[in-house]
């Protein structure tokens, strides 16, 4: 096999197209500390740290799940299924990301032990999630919390690599980012994968709590999942309001941040009222996670370089298209109020 097909196979294994979200974590965590000018070396370190931790987590997940996933129709083009990568090559690629992540942290950011300790803890949490999120006897909430902690710790590793005493607002921002991921991954992502997980014997958090697809399309969401979601969403809204006070962003940015935060909560509430699995999939179940993430990013918008501000503005514009389009459709066609 030529070099390009091999690189393409590695990119598929590590889900490279999804990496910008993970790469953004160390970058945004740096600006959560304060507005600052970064050197080219520091940018390299932040991007490299985010990329290597992303590749590690997703490649490890595919390696662990592949013995079961290889029979799934959607996995027939996976490089481990087609033979584009051997398991030895995939494991070597995955494990290589660990020293590379520490190298980026040490060479480009700091030699401080606290940042290294938190990066190590982040990788361990990622391993816990990959090993036990759908298999084994560990309570399913623990791996979900581990994944959220992995992201928060990644952000904290950068903060503690730059200063020994990060401000409380920055620490809470990193924790809020993890809380948003916990809500997204344990609820919405679990619901999205529900049918596949049930068919292949996996036991995700939503399945463990009692969620079922009873017929071909009948979706049963238990009250326990709604209560769990309400608690997390309430904590998320409280954290966002606190961060608004701490970061005091410009008024227009503040308004958009709160709008997206509310949209995220309403979208999740709508998902949890559905009784059709097809309706769930048609409702873009992961959308509320993008709302929540962007709401947190906006709180840092005035600290970001101009190019990143433009990218954030583009993200906000793209996210607001969906509710605006739906509102126009409802206005033109009429609708029946829920209450």
PDB file of C-alpha atoms in Angstrom, residues 37-330:
ATOM      1  CA  UNK A  37      -0.273  36.786  22.521  1.00  0.00           C
ATOM      2  CA  UNK A  38       1.018  33.288  21.796  1.00  0.00           C
ATOM      3  CA  UNK A  39       4.262  32.495  20.033  1.00  0.00           C
ATOM      4  CA  UNK A  40       4.377  30.175  17.029  1.00  0.00           C
ATOM      5  CA  UNK A  41       5.951  27.496  19.237  1.00  0.00           C
ATOM      6  CA  UNK A  42       3.108  27.775  21.738  1.00  0.00           C
ATOM      7  CA  UNK A  43       0.519  27.492  18.969  1.00  0.00           C
ATOM      8  CA  UNK A  44       2.307  24.382  17.721  1.00  0.00           C
ATOM      9  CA  UNK A  45       2.223  22.913  21.211  1.00  0.00           C
ATOM     10  CA  UNK A  46      -1.466  23.602  21.737  1.00  0.00           C
ATOM     11  CA  UNK A  47      -2.525  22.225  18.345  1.00  0.00           C
ATOM     12  CA  UNK A  48      -0.244  19.199  18.703  1.00  0.00           C
ATOM     13  CA  UNK A  49      -1.504  18.462  22.206  1.00  0.00           C
ATOM     14  CA  UNK A  50      -5.128  18.596  21.121  1.00  0.00           C
ATOM     15  CA  UNK A  51      -4.495  16.521  18.002  1.00  0.00           C
ATOM     16  CA  UNK A  52      -2.529  13.734  19.701  1.00  0.00           C
ATOM     17  CA  UNK A  53      -5.014  13.324  22.549  1.00  0.00           C
ATOM     18  CA  UNK A  54      -7.851  13.230  20.011  1.00  0.00           C
ATOM     19  CA  UNK A  55      -6.161  10.574  17.878  1.00  0.00           C
ATOM     20  CA  UNK A  56      -5.353   8.508  20.961  1.00  0.00           C
ATOM     21  CA  UNK A  57      -8.890   8.496  22.335  1.00  0.00           C
ATOM     22  CA  UNK A  58     -10.702   7.696  19.102  1.00  0.00           C
ATOM     23  CA  UNK A  59      -8.184   5.172  17.789  1.00  0.00           C
ATOM     24  CA  UNK A  60      -8.225   3.315  21.113  1.00  0.00           C
ATOM     25  CA  UNK A  61     -12.018   3.292  21.072  1.00  0.00           C
ATOM     26  CA  UNK A  62     -12.072   1.726  17.603  1.00  0.00           C
ATOM     27  CA  UNK A  63      -9.457  -0.863  18.560  1.00  0.00           C
ATOM     28  CA  UNK A  64     -11.447  -1.948  21.602  1.00  0.00           C
ATOM     29  CA  UNK A  65     -14.826  -1.995  19.842  1.00  0.00           C
ATOM     30  CA  UNK A  66     -13.683  -3.460  16.522  1.00  0.00           C
ATOM     31  CA  UNK A  67     -14.118  -7.169  17.394  1.00  0.00           C
ATOM     32  CA  UNK A  68     -17.852  -6.432  17.754  1.00  0.00           C
ATOM     33  CA  UNK A  69     -18.212  -3.514  15.322  1.00  0.00           C
ATOM     34  CA  UNK A  70     -16.581  -5.308  12.376  1.00  0.00           C
ATOM     35  CA  UNK A  71     -19.879  -7.035  11.498  1.00  0.00           C
ATOM     36  CA  UNK A  72     -21.804  -3.754  11.461  1.00  0.00           C
ATOM     37  CA  UNK A  73     -22.711  -2.553   7.929  1.00  0.00           C
ATOM     38  CA  UNK A  74     -21.454   0.971   8.664  1.00  0.00           C
ATOM     39  CA  UNK A  75     -18.038  -0.408   9.669  1.00  0.00           C
ATOM     40  CA  UNK A  76     -17.286  -2.348   6.500  1.00  0.00           C
ATOM     41  CA  UNK A  77     -15.010   0.426   5.183  1.00  0.00           C
ATOM     42  CA  UNK A  78     -13.111   0.802   8.455  1.00  0.00           C
ATOM     43  CA  UNK A  79      -9.346   0.268   7.900  1.00  0.00           C
ATOM     44  CA  UNK A  80      -9.254  -2.540  10.481  1.00  0.00           C
ATOM     45  CA  UNK A  81     -12.075  -4.318   8.644  1.00  0.00           C
ATOM     46  CA  UNK A  82     -10.685  -3.845   5.132  1.00  0.00           C
ATOM     47  CA  UNK A  83      -7.154  -4.755   6.194  1.00  0.00           C
ATOM     48  CA  UNK A  84      -5.744  -1.338   5.288  1.00  0.00           C
ATOM     49  CA  UNK A  85      -4.275  -1.382   8.797  1.00  0.00           C
ATOM     50  CA  UNK A  86      -3.236  -4.376  10.848  1.00  0.00           C
ATOM     51  CA  UNK A  87      -4.025  -4.395  14.558  1.00  0.00           C
ATOM     52  CA  UNK A  88      -0.284  -4.115  15.246  1.00  0.00           C
ATOM     53  CA  UNK A  89      -0.062  -0.970  13.104  1.00  0.00           C
ATOM     54  CA  UNK A  90      -3.172   0.475  14.723  1.00  0.00           C
ATOM     55  CA  UNK A  91      -1.886  -0.205  18.244  1.00  0.00           C
ATOM     56  CA  UNK A  92       1.515   1.288  17.419  1.00  0.00           C
ATOM     57  CA  UNK A  93      -0.137   4.422  16.028  1.00  0.00           C
ATOM     58  CA  UNK A  94      -2.422   4.726  19.050  1.00  0.00           C
ATOM     59  CA  UNK A  95       0.269   4.282  21.702  1.00  0.00           C
ATOM     60  CA  UNK A  96       2.611   6.658  19.875  1.00  0.00           C
ATOM     61  CA  UNK A  97       0.206   9.498  20.645  1.00  0.00           C
ATOM     62  CA  UNK A  98       0.943   9.271  24.399  1.00  0.00           C
ATOM     63  CA  UNK A  99       4.629  10.319  24.291  1.00  0.00           C
ATOM     64  CA  UNK A 100       3.837  12.808  21.528  1.00  0.00           C
ATOM     65  CA  UNK A 101       1.206  14.483  23.721  1.00  0.00           C
ATOM     66  CA  UNK A 102       3.678  14.870  26.592  1.00  0.00           C
ATOM     67  CA  UNK A 103       6.332  16.057  24.156  1.00  0.00           C
ATOM     68  CA  UNK A 104       4.095  18.866  22.911  1.00  0.00           C
ATOM     69  CA  UNK A 105       3.251  19.820  26.491  1.00  0.00           C
ATOM     70  CA  UNK A 106       6.881  19.783  27.670  1.00  0.00           C
ATOM     71  CA  UNK A 107       8.641  21.317  24.672  1.00  0.00           C
ATOM     72  CA  UNK A 108       6.118  23.939  23.687  1.00  0.00           C
ATOM     73  CA  UNK A 109       4.342  24.856  26.906  1.00  0.00           C
ATOM     74  CA  UNK A 110       6.043  23.978  30.180  1.00  0.00           C
ATOM     75  CA  UNK A 111       8.038  21.474  32.181  1.00  0.00           C
ATOM     76  CA  UNK A 112       5.783  21.907  35.217  1.00  0.00           C
ATOM     77  CA  UNK A 113       4.803  18.682  36.936  1.00  0.00           C
ATOM     78  CA  UNK A 114       1.197  19.767  37.617  1.00  0.00           C
ATOM     79  CA  UNK A 115       0.343  20.106  33.924  1.00  0.00           C
ATOM     80  CA  UNK A 116       1.971  16.758  33.146  1.00  0.00           C
ATOM     81  CA  UNK A 117       0.081  15.093  35.988  1.00  0.00           C
ATOM     82  CA  UNK A 118      -3.230  16.378  34.686  1.00  0.00           C
ATOM     83  CA  UNK A 119      -2.436  15.333  31.130  1.00  0.00           C
ATOM     84  CA  UNK A 120      -1.662  11.839  32.402  1.00  0.00           C
ATOM     85  CA  UNK A 121      -4.938  11.793  34.335  1.00  0.00           C
ATOM     86  CA  UNK A 122      -6.768  12.945  31.196  1.00  0.00           C
ATOM     87  CA  UNK A 123      -5.357  10.032  29.188  1.00  0.00           C
ATOM     88  CA  UNK A 124      -6.230   7.557  31.963  1.00  0.00           C
ATOM     89  CA  UNK A 125      -9.815   8.850  32.017  1.00  0.00           C
ATOM     90  CA  UNK A 126      -9.990   8.419  28.248  1.00  0.00           C
ATOM     91  CA  UNK A 127      -8.848   4.806  28.628  1.00  0.00           C
ATOM     92  CA  UNK A 128     -11.490   4.170  31.309  1.00  0.00           C
ATOM     93  CA  UNK A 129     -14.199   5.412  28.972  1.00  0.00           C
ATOM     94  CA  UNK A 130     -13.003   3.385  25.997  1.00  0.00           C
ATOM     95  CA  UNK A 131     -12.748   0.190  28.044  1.00  0.00           C
ATOM     96  CA  UNK A 132     -15.985   0.309  30.025  1.00  0.00           C
ATOM     97  CA  UNK A 133     -18.462   2.703  28.406  1.00  0.00           C
ATOM     98  CA  UNK A 134     -20.434  -0.143  26.806  1.00  0.00           C
ATOM     99  CA  UNK A 135     -18.861  -3.334  28.133  1.00  0.00           C
ATOM    100  CA  UNK A 136     -17.925  -4.883  31.472  1.00  0.00           C
ATOM    101  CA  UNK A 137     -19.408  -4.605  34.954  1.00  0.00           C
ATOM    102  CA  UNK A 138     -18.405  -1.062  35.845  1.00  0.00           C
ATOM    103  CA  UNK A 139     -21.468   1.174  36.488  1.00  0.00           C
ATOM    104  CA  UNK A 140     -22.107   2.951  33.207  1.00  0.00           C
ATOM    105  CA  UNK A 141     -22.143   6.437  34.690  1.00  0.00           C
ATOM    106  CA  UNK A 142     -18.490   6.127  35.763  1.00  0.00           C
ATOM    107  CA  UNK A 143     -17.067   5.878  32.208  1.00  0.00           C
ATOM    108  CA  UNK A 144     -19.286   8.785  31.128  1.00  0.00           C
ATOM    109  CA  UNK A 145     -17.915  10.921  33.965  1.00  0.00           C
ATOM    110  CA  UNK A 146     -14.409   9.745  33.048  1.00  0.00           C
ATOM    111  CA  UNK A 147     -14.811  11.016  29.473  1.00  0.00           C
ATOM    112  CA  UNK A 148     -16.033  14.397  30.718  1.00  0.00           C
ATOM    113  CA  UNK A 149     -13.144  14.536  33.191  1.00  0.00           C
ATOM    114  CA  UNK A 150     -10.733  13.673  30.385  1.00  0.00           C
ATOM    115  CA  UNK A 151     -11.709  16.820  28.475  1.00  0.00           C
ATOM    116  CA  UNK A 152     -11.704  19.046  31.556  1.00  0.00           C
ATOM    117  CA  UNK A 153      -8.303  17.710  32.616  1.00  0.00           C
ATOM    118  CA  UNK A 154      -6.926  18.332  29.131  1.00  0.00           C
ATOM    119  CA  UNK A 155      -7.889  21.981  29.492  1.00  0.00           C
ATOM    120  CA  UNK A 156      -6.546  22.115  33.047  1.00  0.00           C
ATOM    121  CA  UNK A 157      -3.227  20.583  31.964  1.00  0.00           C
ATOM    122  CA  UNK A 158      -2.616  23.594  29.733  1.00  0.00           C
ATOM    123  CA  UNK A 159      -3.677  26.040  32.429  1.00  0.00           C
ATOM    124  CA  UNK A 160      -1.355  24.531  35.029  1.00  0.00           C
ATOM    125  CA  UNK A 161       1.421  24.324  32.454  1.00  0.00           C
ATOM    126  CA  UNK A 162       1.242  28.103  32.143  1.00  0.00           C
ATOM    127  CA  UNK A 163       0.610  29.124  35.750  1.00  0.00           C
ATOM    128  CA  UNK A 164       0.559  27.492  39.166  1.00  0.00           C
ATOM    129  CA  UNK A 165      -2.559  29.426  40.216  1.00  0.00           C
ATOM    130  CA  UNK A 166      -5.177  29.606  37.441  1.00  0.00           C
ATOM    131  CA  UNK A 167      -8.104  31.916  38.262  1.00  0.00           C
ATOM    132  CA  UNK A 168     -11.298  30.322  39.515  1.00  0.00           C
ATOM    133  CA  UNK A 169     -13.192  31.463  36.423  1.00  0.00           C
ATOM    134  CA  UNK A 170     -10.775  29.591  34.135  1.00  0.00           C
ATOM    135  CA  UNK A 171     -11.006  26.418  36.225  1.00  0.00           C
ATOM    136  CA  UNK A 172     -14.792  26.552  36.188  1.00  0.00           C
ATOM    137  CA  UNK A 173     -14.802  27.147  32.422  1.00  0.00           C
ATOM    138  CA  UNK A 174     -12.829  23.923  31.885  1.00  0.00           C
ATOM    139  CA  UNK A 175     -15.160  22.042  34.221  1.00  0.00           C
ATOM    140  CA  UNK A 176     -18.231  23.447  32.464  1.00  0.00           C
ATOM    141  CA  UNK A 177     -16.834  22.211  29.155  1.00  0.00           C
ATOM    142  CA  UNK A 178     -16.578  18.714  30.626  1.00  0.00           C
ATOM    143  CA  UNK A 179     -20.084  18.965  32.077  1.00  0.00           C
ATOM    144  CA  UNK A 180     -21.452  19.865  28.661  1.00  0.00           C
ATOM    145  CA  UNK A 181     -19.728  16.832  27.164  1.00  0.00           C
ATOM    146  CA  UNK A 182     -21.126  14.608  29.929  1.00  0.00           C
ATOM    147  CA  UNK A 183     -24.639  15.722  29.048  1.00  0.00           C
ATOM    148  CA  UNK A 184     -24.069  15.327  25.319  1.00  0.00           C
ATOM    149  CA  UNK A 185     -22.322  11.966  25.358  1.00  0.00           C
ATOM    150  CA  UNK A 186     -24.267  10.191  28.086  1.00  0.00           C
ATOM    151  CA  UNK A 187     -27.693  11.286  26.838  1.00  0.00           C
ATOM    152  CA  UNK A 188     -27.878  12.511  23.234  1.00  0.00           C
ATOM    153  CA  UNK A 189     -25.069  10.406  21.791  1.00  0.00           C
ATOM    154  CA  UNK A 190     -26.357   7.384  23.691  1.00  0.00           C
ATOM    155  CA  UNK A 191     -29.840   7.903  22.268  1.00  0.00           C
ATOM    156  CA  UNK A 192     -28.421   8.293  18.756  1.00  0.00           C
ATOM    157  CA  UNK A 193     -26.593   4.946  19.027  1.00  0.00           C
ATOM    158  CA  UNK A 194     -29.395   3.207  20.931  1.00  0.00           C
ATOM    159  CA  UNK A 195     -30.666   0.933  18.176  1.00  0.00           C
ATOM    160  CA  UNK A 196     -27.189  -0.216  17.153  1.00  0.00           C
ATOM    161  CA  UNK A 197     -26.075  -0.793  20.737  1.00  0.00           C
ATOM    162  CA  UNK A 198     -29.171  -2.860  21.506  1.00  0.00           C
ATOM    163  CA  UNK A 199     -28.706  -4.926  18.352  1.00  0.00           C
ATOM    164  CA  UNK A 200     -25.074  -5.746  19.156  1.00  0.00           C
ATOM    165  CA  UNK A 201     -25.452  -6.372  22.868  1.00  0.00           C
ATOM    166  CA  UNK A 202     -23.668  -3.237  24.069  1.00  0.00           C
ATOM    167  CA  UNK A 203     -24.834  -1.707  27.340  1.00  0.00           C
ATOM    168  CA  UNK A 204     -24.481   2.061  27.216  1.00  0.00           C
ATOM    169  CA  UNK A 205     -25.586   4.442  29.956  1.00  0.00           C
ATOM    170  CA  UNK A 206     -28.996   5.135  28.400  1.00  0.00           C
ATOM    171  CA  UNK A 207     -29.622   1.395  28.029  1.00  0.00           C
ATOM    172  CA  UNK A 208     -28.527   0.711  31.606  1.00  0.00           C
ATOM    173  CA  UNK A 209     -30.955   3.350  32.873  1.00  0.00           C
ATOM    174  CA  UNK A 210     -33.854   1.731  30.988  1.00  0.00           C
ATOM    175  CA  UNK A 211     -34.134   3.350  27.538  1.00  0.00           C
ATOM    176  CA  UNK A 212     -35.512   1.022  24.864  1.00  0.00           C
ATOM    177  CA  UNK A 213     -36.696   0.817  21.267  1.00  0.00           C
ATOM    178  CA  UNK A 214     -39.662  -1.485  21.842  1.00  0.00           C
ATOM    179  CA  UNK A 215     -40.736  -2.029  18.238  1.00  0.00           C
ATOM    180  CA  UNK A 216     -39.169  -0.964  14.991  1.00  0.00           C
ATOM    181  CA  UNK A 217     -39.694   2.707  15.883  1.00  0.00           C
ATOM    182  CA  UNK A 218     -41.275   3.035  19.344  1.00  0.00           C
ATOM    183  CA  UNK A 219     -38.862   4.872  21.647  1.00  0.00           C
ATOM    184  CA  UNK A 220     -39.234   4.509  25.417  1.00  0.00           C
ATOM    185  CA  UNK A 221     -37.301   7.089  27.448  1.00  0.00           C
ATOM    186  CA  UNK A 222     -37.599   6.411  31.207  1.00  0.00           C
ATOM    187  CA  UNK A 223     -38.287   9.191  33.742  1.00  0.00           C
ATOM    188  CA  UNK A 224     -34.888   8.507  35.341  1.00  0.00           C
ATOM    189  CA  UNK A 225     -33.096   9.694  32.191  1.00  0.00           C
ATOM    190  CA  UNK A 226     -35.209  12.847  32.109  1.00  0.00           C
ATOM    191  CA  UNK A 227     -34.398  13.591  35.761  1.00  0.00           C
ATOM    192  CA  UNK A 228     -30.699  12.963  35.160  1.00  0.00           C
ATOM    193  CA  UNK A 229     -30.739  15.284  32.141  1.00  0.00           C
ATOM    194  CA  UNK A 230     -32.620  17.974  34.067  1.00  0.00           C
ATOM    195  CA  UNK A 231     -30.028  17.952  36.854  1.00  0.00           C
ATOM    196  CA  UNK A 232     -27.086  18.215  34.451  1.00  0.00           C
ATOM    197  CA  UNK A 233     -28.763  20.849  32.298  1.00  0.00           C
ATOM    198  CA  UNK A 234     -29.606  22.931  35.376  1.00  0.00           C
ATOM    199  CA  UNK A 235     -25.993  22.748  36.547  1.00  0.00           C
ATOM    200  CA  UNK A 236     -24.884  23.744  33.061  1.00  0.00           C
ATOM    201  CA  UNK A 237     -27.123  26.813  33.014  1.00  0.00           C
ATOM    202  CA  UNK A 238     -26.007  27.875  36.504  1.00  0.00           C
ATOM    203  CA  UNK A 239     -22.345  27.478  35.510  1.00  0.00           C
ATOM    204  CA  UNK A 240     -22.927  29.521  32.352  1.00  0.00           C
ATOM    205  CA  UNK A 241     -24.557  32.347  34.290  1.00  0.00           C
ATOM    206  CA  UNK A 242     -21.681  32.373  36.784  1.00  0.00           C
ATOM    207  CA  UNK A 243     -19.140  32.502  33.963  1.00  0.00           C
ATOM    208  CA  UNK A 244     -21.039  35.360  32.342  1.00  0.00           C
ATOM    209  CA  UNK A 245     -20.545  37.352  35.537  1.00  0.00           C
ATOM    210  CA  UNK A 246     -16.869  36.370  35.802  1.00  0.00           C
ATOM    211  CA  UNK A 247     -15.866  36.991  32.174  1.00  0.00           C
ATOM    212  CA  UNK A 248     -18.292  39.936  31.588  1.00  0.00           C
ATOM    213  CA  UNK A 249     -18.248  39.625  27.762  1.00  0.00           C
ATOM    214  CA  UNK A 250     -19.530  42.439  25.490  1.00  0.00           C
ATOM    215  CA  UNK A 251     -23.309  42.827  25.537  1.00  0.00           C
ATOM    216  CA  UNK A 252     -23.950  41.442  22.039  1.00  0.00           C
ATOM    217  CA  UNK A 253     -21.733  38.433  22.707  1.00  0.00           C
ATOM    218  CA  UNK A 254     -23.488  37.903  26.039  1.00  0.00           C
ATOM    219  CA  UNK A 255     -26.889  37.884  24.343  1.00  0.00           C
ATOM    220  CA  UNK A 256     -25.825  35.307  21.748  1.00  0.00           C
ATOM    221  CA  UNK A 257     -24.199  33.147  24.428  1.00  0.00           C
ATOM    222  CA  UNK A 258     -27.378  33.070  26.512  1.00  0.00           C
ATOM    223  CA  UNK A 259     -29.550  32.438  23.434  1.00  0.00           C
ATOM    224  CA  UNK A 260     -27.444  29.435  22.448  1.00  0.00           C
ATOM    225  CA  UNK A 261     -27.425  28.137  26.008  1.00  0.00           C
ATOM    226  CA  UNK A 262     -31.229  28.330  26.155  1.00  0.00           C
ATOM    227  CA  UNK A 263     -31.561  26.774  22.684  1.00  0.00           C
ATOM    228  CA  UNK A 264     -29.397  23.884  23.857  1.00  0.00           C
ATOM    229  CA  UNK A 265     -31.593  23.277  26.895  1.00  0.00           C
ATOM    230  CA  UNK A 266     -34.803  23.461  24.849  1.00  0.00           C
ATOM    231  CA  UNK A 267     -33.465  21.151  22.153  1.00  0.00           C
ATOM    232  CA  UNK A 268     -32.537  18.528  24.758  1.00  0.00           C
ATOM    233  CA  UNK A 269     -35.958  18.865  26.380  1.00  0.00           C
ATOM    234  CA  UNK A 270     -37.574  18.308  22.984  1.00  0.00           C
ATOM    235  CA  UNK A 271     -35.489  15.162  22.398  1.00  0.00           C
ATOM    236  CA  UNK A 272     -36.563  13.681  25.723  1.00  0.00           C
ATOM    237  CA  UNK A 273     -40.262  14.060  24.839  1.00  0.00           C
ATOM    238  CA  UNK A 274     -40.010  12.076  21.595  1.00  0.00           C
ATOM    239  CA  UNK A 275     -41.550   8.620  21.276  1.00  0.00           C
ATOM    240  CA  UNK A 276     -40.251   7.819  17.785  1.00  0.00           C
ATOM    241  CA  UNK A 277     -36.669   6.742  17.122  1.00  0.00           C
ATOM    242  CA  UNK A 278     -36.906   8.018  13.546  1.00  0.00           C
ATOM    243  CA  UNK A 279     -38.135  11.321  14.927  1.00  0.00           C
ATOM    244  CA  UNK A 280     -35.161  11.386  17.267  1.00  0.00           C
ATOM    245  CA  UNK A 281     -32.683  10.861  14.447  1.00  0.00           C
ATOM    246  CA  UNK A 282     -34.428  13.481  12.305  1.00  0.00           C
ATOM    247  CA  UNK A 283     -34.126  15.994  15.163  1.00  0.00           C
ATOM    248  CA  UNK A 284     -30.312  16.169  15.011  1.00  0.00           C
ATOM    249  CA  UNK A 285     -29.751  14.714  18.509  1.00  0.00           C
ATOM    250  CA  UNK A 286     -26.224  16.116  18.880  1.00  0.00           C
ATOM    251  CA  UNK A 287     -27.236  19.676  18.045  1.00  0.00           C
ATOM    252  CA  UNK A 288     -27.756  20.787  21.638  1.00  0.00           C
ATOM    253  CA  UNK A 289     -24.143  19.881  22.395  1.00  0.00           C
ATOM    254  CA  UNK A 290     -22.973  22.279  19.688  1.00  0.00           C
ATOM    255  CA  UNK A 291     -25.184  24.990  21.171  1.00  0.00           C
ATOM    256  CA  UNK A 292     -23.705  24.446  24.635  1.00  0.00           C
ATOM    257  CA  UNK A 293     -20.118  24.336  23.376  1.00  0.00           C
ATOM    258  CA  UNK A 294     -20.514  27.514  21.331  1.00  0.00           C
ATOM    259  CA  UNK A 295     -22.186  29.274  24.245  1.00  0.00           C
ATOM    260  CA  UNK A 296     -19.070  28.628  26.354  1.00  0.00           C
ATOM    261  CA  UNK A 297     -16.729  29.630  23.536  1.00  0.00           C
ATOM    262  CA  UNK A 298     -18.540  32.949  23.114  1.00  0.00           C
ATOM    263  CA  UNK A 299     -17.708  33.889  26.701  1.00  0.00           C
ATOM    264  CA  UNK A 300     -14.057  34.031  25.624  1.00  0.00           C
ATOM    265  CA  UNK A 301     -14.665  35.675  22.245  1.00  0.00           C
ATOM    266  CA  UNK A 302     -13.238  39.084  23.096  1.00  0.00           C
ATOM    267  CA  UNK A 303      -9.970  37.441  24.234  1.00  0.00           C
ATOM    268  CA  UNK A 304      -9.421  35.498  21.033  1.00  0.00           C
ATOM    269  CA  UNK A 305      -7.291  36.560  18.044  1.00  0.00           C
ATOM    270  CA  UNK A 306      -9.214  38.059  15.135  1.00  0.00           C
ATOM    271  CA  UNK A 307      -9.077  34.910  12.995  1.00  0.00           C
ATOM    272  CA  UNK A 308     -10.554  32.785  15.787  1.00  0.00           C
ATOM    273  CA  UNK A 309     -13.217  35.432  16.398  1.00  0.00           C
ATOM    274  CA  UNK A 310     -14.235  35.171  12.746  1.00  0.00           C
ATOM    275  CA  UNK A 311     -14.419  31.379  13.004  1.00  0.00           C
ATOM    276  CA  UNK A 312     -16.584  31.644  16.123  1.00  0.00           C
ATOM    277  CA  UNK A 313     -18.881  34.121  14.355  1.00  0.00           C
ATOM    278  CA  UNK A 314     -19.218  31.690  11.445  1.00  0.00           C
ATOM    279  CA  UNK A 315     -20.028  28.869  13.880  1.00  0.00           C
ATOM    280  CA  UNK A 316     -22.713  30.963  15.581  1.00  0.00           C
ATOM    281  CA  UNK A 317     -24.222  31.898  12.212  1.00  0.00           C
ATOM    282  CA  UNK A 318     -24.352  28.263  11.086  1.00  0.00           C
ATOM    283  CA  UNK A 319     -25.957  27.114  14.352  1.00  0.00           C
ATOM    284  CA  UNK A 320     -28.615  29.810  14.339  1.00  0.00           C
ATOM    285  CA  UNK A 321     -29.736  28.848  10.843  1.00  0.00           C
ATOM    286  CA  UNK A 322     -31.554  25.765  12.150  1.00  0.00           C
ATOM    287  CA  UNK A 323     -33.919  27.432  14.677  1.00  0.00           C
ATOM    288  CA  UNK A 324     -34.480  30.408  12.361  1.00  0.00           C
ATOM    289  CA  UNK A 325     -35.363  28.100   9.468  1.00  0.00           C
ATOM    290  CA  UNK A 326     -37.717  26.056  11.657  1.00  0.00           C
ATOM    291  CA  UNK A 327     -39.349  29.211  13.022  1.00  0.00           C
ATOM    292  CA  UNK A 328     -39.998  30.485   9.493  1.00  0.00           C
ATOM    293  CA  UNK A 329     -41.480  27.126   8.504  1.00  0.00           C
ATOM    294  CA  UNK A 330     -43.787  27.130  11.534  1.00  0.00           C
TER     295      UNK A 330
END
